[in-house]
XYZ file of N, CA and C in Angstrom:
660
model
N 176.342 54.615 160.641
C 176.796 53.705 159.964
C 178.319 54.106 159.220
N 179.382 54.029 159.719
C 180.405 54.098 158.670
C 180.900 53.208 157.538
N 181.263 54.264 156.749
C 182.211 53.184 155.830
C 183.083 53.804 154.769
N 184.256 52.424 154.206
C 184.854 53.934 153.408
C 184.880 52.880 151.866
N 184.670 53.403 150.812
C 184.584 53.148 149.921
C 184.421 53.997 148.791
N 184.264 53.877 147.214
C 184.438 55.236 146.160
C 183.118 55.656 146.307
N 182.664 57.008 145.931
C 181.572 58.119 146.429
C 181.081 58.272 144.843
N 180.012 57.705 145.116
C 178.853 58.038 144.151
C 177.996 59.275 143.864
N 177.376 59.306 142.497
C 176.674 60.589 142.332
C 175.434 59.999 143.408
N 174.561 61.009 144.063
C 173.522 61.599 144.054
C 172.021 62.059 143.553
N 171.325 61.246 143.102
C 169.784 61.942 142.354
C 169.104 61.716 143.681
N 168.215 62.795 144.204
C 167.084 62.531 145.075
C 166.055 62.197 144.065
N 165.917 62.055 142.737
C 164.528 61.618 142.839
C 164.432 59.688 142.367
N 166.064 59.374 142.540
C 165.713 58.300 141.984
C 165.316 57.080 143.422
N 164.993 58.331 144.632
C 164.961 57.504 145.750
C 163.481 57.406 145.664
N 162.464 58.143 144.828
C 161.049 57.726 144.848
C 160.631 56.902 144.042
N 161.509 56.651 143.040
C 161.466 55.743 141.814
C 161.361 56.210 140.329
N 161.021 55.584 139.662
C 161.694 56.178 138.056
C 160.662 57.277 137.700
N 160.879 58.433 137.010
C 160.887 59.632 136.649
C 160.342 59.594 135.329
N 158.948 59.941 135.282
C 157.904 59.715 134.263
C 157.727 61.367 133.809
N 158.064 61.586 132.536
C 158.015 62.796 132.049
C 156.792 63.865 132.159
N 157.015 65.540 131.749
C 155.655 65.825 131.804
C 155.059 66.348 130.625
N 153.675 65.696 130.915
C 152.612 65.847 129.710
C 152.996 67.322 129.055
N 152.845 66.983 127.563
C 152.986 67.806 126.888
C 151.928 67.824 125.890
N 151.592 69.045 125.581
C 150.484 69.204 124.519
C 151.332 70.081 122.610
N 152.597 69.660 122.838
C 153.652 70.607 121.560
C 153.312 68.707 120.612
N 153.224 69.010 119.740
C 152.963 67.785 118.197
C 154.192 67.539 117.597
N 154.730 69.001 117.595
C 155.768 68.898 116.507
C 157.031 69.205 117.003
N 157.894 68.603 117.061
C 159.417 68.825 117.687
C 160.288 67.729 116.884
N 162.390 68.155 116.810
C 162.902 67.450 116.081
C 163.576 66.625 116.970
N 162.805 66.743 118.720
C 163.468 65.545 118.992
C 162.999 63.984 119.167
N 163.841 63.558 119.612
C 163.052 61.915 119.513
C 162.535 61.257 120.542
N 162.148 62.157 121.952
C 161.221 61.948 122.398
C 159.841 62.214 122.060
N 159.786 63.479 121.417
C 158.701 63.546 120.682
C 157.948 62.242 119.662
N 159.110 62.401 118.694
C 159.199 61.439 117.864
C 158.399 60.157 118.146
N 159.207 59.678 119.381
C 158.227 58.526 119.800
C 157.271 58.928 120.286
N 157.010 59.308 121.085
C 155.448 60.178 121.807
C 154.520 60.020 120.559
N 155.069 60.621 118.929
C 153.871 60.688 117.950
C 153.622 59.486 117.154
N 154.674 58.672 116.973
C 154.509 56.595 116.708
C 153.867 56.508 117.443
N 153.948 56.618 118.893
C 152.779 56.013 120.022
C 151.803 55.940 120.011
N 150.979 57.479 119.164
C 149.209 57.744 118.793
C 148.684 57.050 118.579
N 147.357 56.487 118.445
C 146.952 55.543 117.145
C 146.465 55.986 116.670
N 146.490 54.863 115.318
C 146.659 55.691 113.971
C 145.412 56.759 113.615
N 144.469 56.214 114.497
C 143.239 57.261 113.906
C 143.225 58.791 114.772
N 143.768 58.584 115.852
C 144.515 59.733 116.031
C 145.094 60.788 115.502
N 146.037 59.852 114.716
C 147.628 60.540 114.029
C 146.274 60.951 113.204
N 145.536 60.428 112.507
C 145.234 61.508 111.184
C 144.225 62.230 111.652
N 143.512 62.132 112.647
C 142.465 63.387 112.461
C 143.403 64.987 113.108
N 144.439 64.369 113.763
C 145.155 65.775 114.145
C 145.766 65.819 112.879
N 146.208 65.516 112.021
C 147.215 65.778 110.418
C 146.297 66.311 109.799
N 144.912 65.389 109.690
C 143.844 66.096 108.673
C 143.534 68.162 109.622
N 142.885 68.162 110.713
C 142.832 69.100 111.342
C 144.195 70.210 111.043
N 145.127 69.959 111.312
C 146.561 70.546 110.783
C 146.675 71.039 109.087
N 146.402 69.943 108.423
C 146.095 70.528 107.246
C 144.478 71.628 107.048
N 143.307 71.761 107.481
C 142.638 72.380 107.101
C 143.047 74.092 108.042
N 143.577 73.451 109.011
C 143.904 74.768 109.672
C 144.996 75.938 108.711
N 145.755 75.213 108.385
C 146.895 75.838 106.494
C 145.739 76.283 106.081
N 144.880 75.410 105.243
C 143.931 76.181 104.171
C 143.020 77.141 104.937
N 142.641 77.672 105.478
C 141.899 78.734 106.621
C 142.767 79.787 106.610
N 143.968 79.643 106.572
C 145.103 80.495 107.051
C 145.440 80.855 105.761
N 145.472 80.499 104.479
C 145.992 80.651 103.125
C 144.483 81.299 102.424
N 143.444 80.731 102.841
C 142.310 81.196 101.875
C 142.219 83.122 102.647
N 142.226 83.428 104.352
C 142.439 84.204 105.094
C 143.482 85.431 104.462
N 144.306 84.749 103.988
C 145.440 85.614 103.525
C 145.275 86.098 102.392
N 144.970 85.792 101.611
C 144.331 85.789 99.987
C 143.917 86.601 99.627
N 142.109 86.677 100.478
C 141.163 86.923 100.330
C 141.397 89.076 100.318
N 140.575 89.295 98.933
C 141.072 90.983 98.999
C 140.037 91.906 100.802
N 141.204 92.888 100.717
C 140.626 93.510 101.636
C 139.272 93.884 101.159
N 138.329 94.089 102.462
C 137.196 94.324 101.330
C 137.304 96.236 101.299
N 136.230 96.290 99.731
C 135.853 98.051 99.519
C 135.562 98.100 100.222
N 135.915 99.215 100.586
C 134.797 100.383 101.580
C 134.152 100.971 100.546
N 133.059 100.802 101.672
C 131.465 101.528 101.145
C 131.508 103.100 100.692
N 130.818 103.735 99.528
C 131.014 104.531 98.950
C 129.720 105.557 99.379
N 129.865 106.113 99.853
C 128.496 107.088 100.630
C 127.597 106.852 99.469
N 126.246 107.407 100.494
C 125.235 107.358 99.249
C 125.303 108.683 98.491
N 124.596 108.680 97.575
C 124.495 109.602 96.302
C 123.309 110.224 96.665
N 123.042 111.400 97.463
C 121.801 112.050 98.186
C 121.375 113.058 96.973
N 120.362 113.293 96.522
C 120.036 113.557 95.177
C 119.751 116.077 96.200
N 120.687 116.418 94.736
C 120.159 118.043 95.957
C 118.492 118.554 96.121
N 118.523 119.069 96.725
C 117.109 119.776 96.962
C 116.322 120.450 95.717
N 114.888 120.062 95.277
C 114.533 120.195 94.091
C 114.575 121.428 93.738
N 114.259 122.624 94.592
C 114.405 124.473 94.063
C 115.450 124.615 93.775
N 116.852 123.961 93.813
C 118.246 124.258 93.573
C 118.384 123.647 92.239
N 117.503 122.489 90.956
C 117.950 121.738 90.402
C 116.741 121.958 89.351
N 115.923 123.173 89.777
C 114.163 123.105 88.498
C 114.231 124.536 88.466
N 114.049 124.716 87.324
C 113.640 125.858 86.768
C 111.997 126.256 85.907
N 111.810 127.366 85.826
C 110.993 127.476 85.160
C 111.126 128.811 84.007
N 110.646 127.811 82.675
C 110.917 128.926 81.839
C 109.427 129.581 81.390
N 109.356 131.082 81.137
C 108.279 131.079 80.205
C 108.152 130.664 78.532
N 107.287 130.440 77.971
C 107.073 130.242 76.341
C 105.974 130.764 75.470
N 105.976 131.997 76.580
C 104.387 132.123 75.686
C 102.962 132.120 75.733
N 102.203 132.450 75.149
C 100.468 131.954 75.632
C 100.305 131.006 74.953
N 99.264 130.069 75.801
C 98.612 129.139 76.039
C 97.987 129.016 74.049
N 96.827 127.902 74.131
C 95.533 127.770 73.014
C 94.808 128.928 73.341
N 94.582 129.181 74.935
C 93.278 129.702 74.731
C 93.267 130.866 75.802
N 92.692 132.086 75.572
C 92.578 133.262 76.236
C 93.123 133.436 77.588
N 93.894 133.768 78.578
C 94.672 133.722 79.877
C 95.371 132.598 80.089
N 95.742 131.692 78.983
C 96.394 130.813 79.492
C 97.878 130.870 79.085
N 98.985 130.642 79.643
C 100.377 130.371 79.678
C 101.260 129.666 79.880
N 102.370 129.290 78.944
C 102.936 127.634 78.822
C 104.207 128.131 80.033
N 103.961 127.168 80.184
C 105.478 127.151 80.813
C 106.776 125.834 80.729
N 107.683 126.224 80.827
C 108.680 124.946 80.529
C 109.183 124.310 81.576
N 109.060 123.011 83.052
C 109.582 123.035 83.797
C 110.661 122.120 83.792
N 111.867 122.445 84.063
C 113.567 121.850 83.674
C 113.590 121.487 85.038
N 114.562 120.129 85.014
C 115.678 119.815 86.073
C 116.727 119.433 85.743
N 117.544 120.111 85.744
C 119.252 119.912 85.803
C 119.671 119.047 85.934
N 119.674 117.691 87.656
C 120.371 116.652 87.722
C 120.039 116.603 88.798
N 119.963 115.437 89.274
C 119.455 114.436 90.076
C 117.933 113.541 89.973
N 117.912 113.186 91.600
C 116.169 112.521 91.190
C 115.171 113.248 91.031
N 114.223 112.841 89.788
C 112.953 113.467 88.955
C 112.494 114.286 90.312
N 112.166 115.386 90.034
C 111.024 116.404 90.423
C 109.344 116.480 90.220
N 108.910 116.189 90.853
C 107.410 116.027 91.363
C 106.607 117.344 91.449
N 106.371 118.760 90.614
C 105.195 119.634 90.893
C 103.895 119.206 91.755
N 103.591 119.856 92.839
C 102.649 119.217 93.619
C 101.352 120.473 93.125
N 101.807 122.074 92.833
C 100.781 123.070 93.338
C 101.476 123.948 92.819
N 100.552 124.434 92.292
C 101.362 126.075 91.069
C 99.899 127.560 91.739
N 100.727 128.097 91.844
C 99.861 129.842 92.832
C 100.340 130.731 91.539
N 99.249 132.058 91.395
C 99.532 132.697 90.656
C 100.471 134.023 91.697
N 100.912 133.701 92.610
C 101.977 135.003 93.173
C 101.067 135.528 93.849
N 99.942 135.773 93.661
C 98.552 136.957 94.684
C 97.739 135.882 95.020
N 97.261 136.863 96.370
C 95.826 136.315 97.137
C 94.916 136.704 96.369
N 94.191 137.570 95.279
C 93.786 137.222 94.065
C 93.268 137.096 92.862
N 94.289 136.356 92.539
C 94.530 135.514 91.316
C 94.689 134.152 91.667
N 93.852 133.085 90.649
C 93.768 131.768 90.778
C 94.712 131.068 89.485
N 95.117 129.884 90.071
C 95.803 129.199 88.885
C 95.371 127.712 88.218
N 94.717 126.973 87.796
C 94.912 125.874 86.938
C 95.703 125.211 86.056
N 95.841 124.452 86.188
C 97.237 123.739 85.192
C 96.541 122.330 84.258
N 97.083 122.526 83.362
C 97.047 121.778 82.173
C 98.448 121.155 81.485
N 99.023 119.954 82.108
C 98.311 118.576 82.828
C 97.544 119.254 84.146
N 97.142 117.961 84.389
C 97.052 118.184 85.721
C 98.054 117.535 86.235
N 98.091 118.038 88.257
C 99.039 118.159 89.176
C 98.874 116.920 89.723
N 99.734 116.536 90.608
C 101.137 116.320 90.560
C 101.334 115.947 89.315
N 102.689 116.212 88.638
C 103.619 115.972 87.166
C 104.628 116.447 87.550
N 105.499 114.798 87.379
C 106.524 114.622 87.561
C 107.300 114.722 86.735
N 108.988 115.207 86.988
C 110.144 115.254 85.934
C 111.109 114.936 86.231
N 111.447 114.449 84.504
C 112.455 113.850 84.905
C 113.949 114.769 84.550
N 114.735 114.803 85.321
C 116.292 115.204 84.774
C 116.197 114.572 83.069
N 116.828 115.960 82.723
C 117.022 116.402 80.960
C 116.204 115.760 80.377
N 114.635 116.127 80.764
C 113.471 115.145 79.991
C 112.666 116.603 80.949
N 112.425 117.634 80.178
C 112.170 119.350 80.152
C 110.397 118.898 79.950
N 109.557 118.810 80.869
C 108.189 119.245 80.764
C 106.805 120.831 80.287
N 106.234 120.921 79.463
C 105.614 121.670 79.593
C 104.148 122.121 80.352
N 104.265 122.530 80.637
C 102.572 123.387 81.204
C 101.880 123.944 81.207
N 100.762 124.496 80.952
C 99.737 125.438 80.878
C 99.149 125.559 82.236
N 99.358 127.178 81.781
C 98.782 127.740 83.654
C 97.773 129.262 83.120
N 96.374 128.451 83.792
C 95.625 129.352 83.504
C 94.947 129.958 84.585
N 95.223 132.249 84.405
C 95.201 132.579 85.880
C 93.465 133.321 85.598
N 92.940 133.463 86.525
C 91.740 133.708 86.911
C 91.883 134.952 87.698
N 90.853 135.650 87.954
C 91.360 136.887 89.039
C 89.849 137.042 90.229
N 90.549 137.031 91.508
C 88.825 137.109 92.036
C 88.010 138.514 92.682
N 88.949 139.397 92.617
C 88.905 140.773 93.141
C 89.509 141.727 92.450
N 89.135 142.339 91.148
C 89.600 143.325 90.591
C 90.097 144.378 91.340
N 89.272 145.032 92.387
C 89.762 146.100 93.102
C 91.160 146.240 93.764
N 91.212 144.733 94.165
C 92.435 144.514 95.213
C 93.673 144.452 94.436
N 93.778 144.398 92.826
C 94.913 144.124 92.117
C 95.949 145.465 92.234
N 96.529 145.441 92.407
C 98.386 145.976 92.392
C 97.675 146.603 91.164
N 98.291 148.233 90.883
C 98.716 149.320 89.986
C 99.392 148.760 88.981
N 100.107 148.524 89.266
C 101.301 147.285 87.935
C 101.423 145.875 88.706
N 102.163 145.036 87.491
C 102.730 144.019 87.831
C 104.244 144.201 87.423
N 105.228 144.635 88.488
C 106.675 144.668 87.532
C 107.087 143.195 88.162
N 107.016 142.390 88.490
C 107.674 140.846 88.712
C 106.703 140.489 88.948
N 105.948 139.769 88.073
C 104.670 138.392 88.848
C 105.418 137.566 88.972
N 105.012 136.319 89.731
C 105.892 134.829 90.224
C 104.759 134.114 90.131
N 104.918 133.047 90.097
C 104.056 131.862 90.284
C 105.016 130.768 91.176
N 103.947 130.887 92.200
C 104.654 129.875 93.331
C 104.386 128.004 93.183
N 105.806 127.166 92.992
C 105.478 126.137 92.858
C 106.077 125.238 94.351
N 105.083 124.104 94.497
C 105.432 123.462 95.940
C 106.052 122.484 94.318
N 107.444 122.145 94.643
C 108.525 120.956 94.484
C 108.466 119.859 95.651
N 108.908 118.658 95.288
C 109.377 117.417 95.841
C 110.303 116.477 94.998
N 110.993 116.064 95.518
C 111.938 114.735 94.887
C 112.538 113.947 96.616
N 113.321 113.162 96.229
C 113.664 112.241 97.229
C 114.102 112.521 98.504
N 114.981 113.470 97.698
C 115.573 114.747 99.530
C 115.005 114.702 100.364
N 113.451 116.112 99.435
C 112.652 116.946 100.509
C 111.649 117.872 99.860
N 111.062 118.416 100.457
C 110.100 119.104 99.829
C 109.996 120.812 99.861
N 109.843 121.728 98.810
C 110.122 122.735 98.952
C 109.066 123.427 98.480
N 108.860 125.269 98.563
C 107.840 126.169 98.307
C 109.113 126.824 97.685
N 108.837 126.884 96.192
C 109.423 128.098 95.340
C 109.032 129.059 94.083
N 108.991 129.927 94.820
C 108.415 131.460 94.063
C 109.771 131.464 92.781
N 109.270 131.479 91.169
C 109.599 132.020 90.503
C 109.298 133.710 89.824
N 110.103 134.407 89.562
C 110.228 135.428 89.373
C 109.831 135.553 87.912
N 109.482 136.513 87.422
C 109.363 136.841 85.469
C 109.378 138.548 85.179
N 110.597 138.467 84.322
C 110.370 139.782 83.750
C 110.084 139.681 82.211
N 109.835 140.877 81.607
C 109.955 140.506 80.132
C 108.388 140.427 79.410
N 108.178 139.336 79.084
C 107.226 139.211 78.218
C 105.805 138.651 78.636
N 106.127 137.517 79.710
C 105.483 137.457 80.714
C 104.557 138.066 81.714
N 105.140 139.600 82.331
C 104.626 140.529 82.702
C 103.375 141.455 82.112
N 104.021 141.080 81.044
C 103.257 142.085 79.676
C 102.183 141.268 79.608
N 102.000 140.279 78.956
C 100.637 139.491 78.154
C 100.195 139.586 79.689
N 100.235 138.848 81.023
C 99.617 138.908 82.294
C 98.762 139.905 82.490
N 99.243 141.243 83.007
C 98.595 142.903 82.565
C 97.830 143.053 81.733
N 98.135 142.746 80.731
C 97.276 143.072 79.706
C 95.579 142.633 79.707
N 96.063 141.016 80.129
C 94.559 140.272 80.386
C 93.801 140.775 81.582
N 94.362 141.392 82.327
C 93.891 141.489 83.549
C 93.608 143.133 83.523
N 94.293 143.948 82.433
C 93.162 145.368 82.505
C 91.654 145.364 81.201
N 92.845 144.362 80.133
C 91.332 143.725 79.351
C 90.055 143.564 80.453
N 89.995 142.261 81.559
C 89.258 141.941 82.027
C 88.785 143.056 83.253
N 89.442 143.511 84.440
C 88.986 144.324 85.011
C 88.878 146.082 84.947
N 89.714 146.097 83.868
C 89.696 147.654 83.659
C 88.731 148.052 82.603
N 88.259 147.518 82.044
C 87.494 147.721 80.400
C 87.194 149.288 79.835
N 87.372 150.245 80.943
C 87.663 151.642 80.225
C 88.917 152.028 81.048
N 89.692 153.085 80.096
C 90.924 153.454 80.068
C 91.313 154.403 80.875
N 89.602 155.003 81.075
C 89.407 156.325 82.213
C 89.563 156.062 83.555
N 89.344 155.226 83.753
C 88.897 154.749 85.335
C 90.442 153.439 85.834
N 90.584 153.385 86.855
C 91.590 152.503 87.165
C 90.810 151.315 87.630
N 89.470 151.497 88.326
C 88.937 150.138 88.780
C 87.636 149.620 88.223
N 87.049 148.555 88.122
C 85.561 148.779 87.811
C 84.704 148.833 88.974
N 83.212 149.907 88.300
C 82.497 150.124 89.004
C 81.513 149.161 89.088
N 81.721 148.329 88.902
C 80.232 147.057 88.766
C 79.843 146.115 90.128
N 78.701 146.385 90.487
C 78.402 145.259 91.918
C 79.517 144.389 92.094
N 79.622 143.867 91.029
C 80.257 142.246 90.568
C 82.128 142.337 90.384
N 82.256 143.309 90.966
C 83.659 143.357 91.187
C 83.967 142.483 91.985
N 83.491 142.043 93.122
C 84.447 141.195 94.800
C 84.325 139.849 94.313
N 83.236 139.462 92.572
C 83.834 138.166 92.374
C 84.116 137.915 91.546
N 84.660 136.666 91.125
C 85.530 136.086 90.368
C 85.068 136.244 89.281
N 86.189 136.777 88.358
C 86.580 137.391 87.098
C 87.405 135.935 86.223
N 86.967 135.348 85.507
C 87.952 134.595 84.577
C 88.112 135.633 84.208
N 89.782 135.413 83.278
C 90.623 136.273 82.823
C 90.195 135.882 80.719
N 88.956 134.695 80.873
C 88.730 134.623 79.237
C 87.282 135.415 78.790
N 86.633 135.935 79.790
C 85.716 136.846 79.393
C 86.121 138.423 79.134
N 86.531 138.821 77.704
C 86.621 139.577 77.066
C 85.771 140.314 76.359
């Protein structure tokens, strides 16, 4: 077919009928089409959407204003008991062959004294008060140690640096610590040992048959 007439614009979509807009999730826009679609929503749905928007905005504001979490400090571990515990000689005790010591803890958690040894295999030690004894930092405690001898012949010819062996513990560790003493304590201890084991100055060791039994230093 042929014909003559004015040329008219051609739109392929019009051949298939009226064209509908593609659905969209956009809620807010400045275009008149978006405004029209918002107005066409049911009132209940518009209220629901409005409430969700307000809730989201409030949540964002709270998250923005919330202060950053503080960095958790590292746990404050107490030092090892042997590094903060000292033992001071305070002189003779109230009974013969007894000696007073002050247990002092410099810092950290309390230290417990579980055992006290006389430092030599042929010497024994008992304490007052009875162990275990817990000592808090800054609060020294006095203990009285009574020394007894098991075998006089096994004693050394002299005691230059006698020591006490303490088993200590706190919440960090348990340790065995030896405390050496000079000055008055060696003199007092050796005086008592000689009076018990070597009463005759001419002999260096006792000659009685009971020398291998336990000797209490209180027997003079």
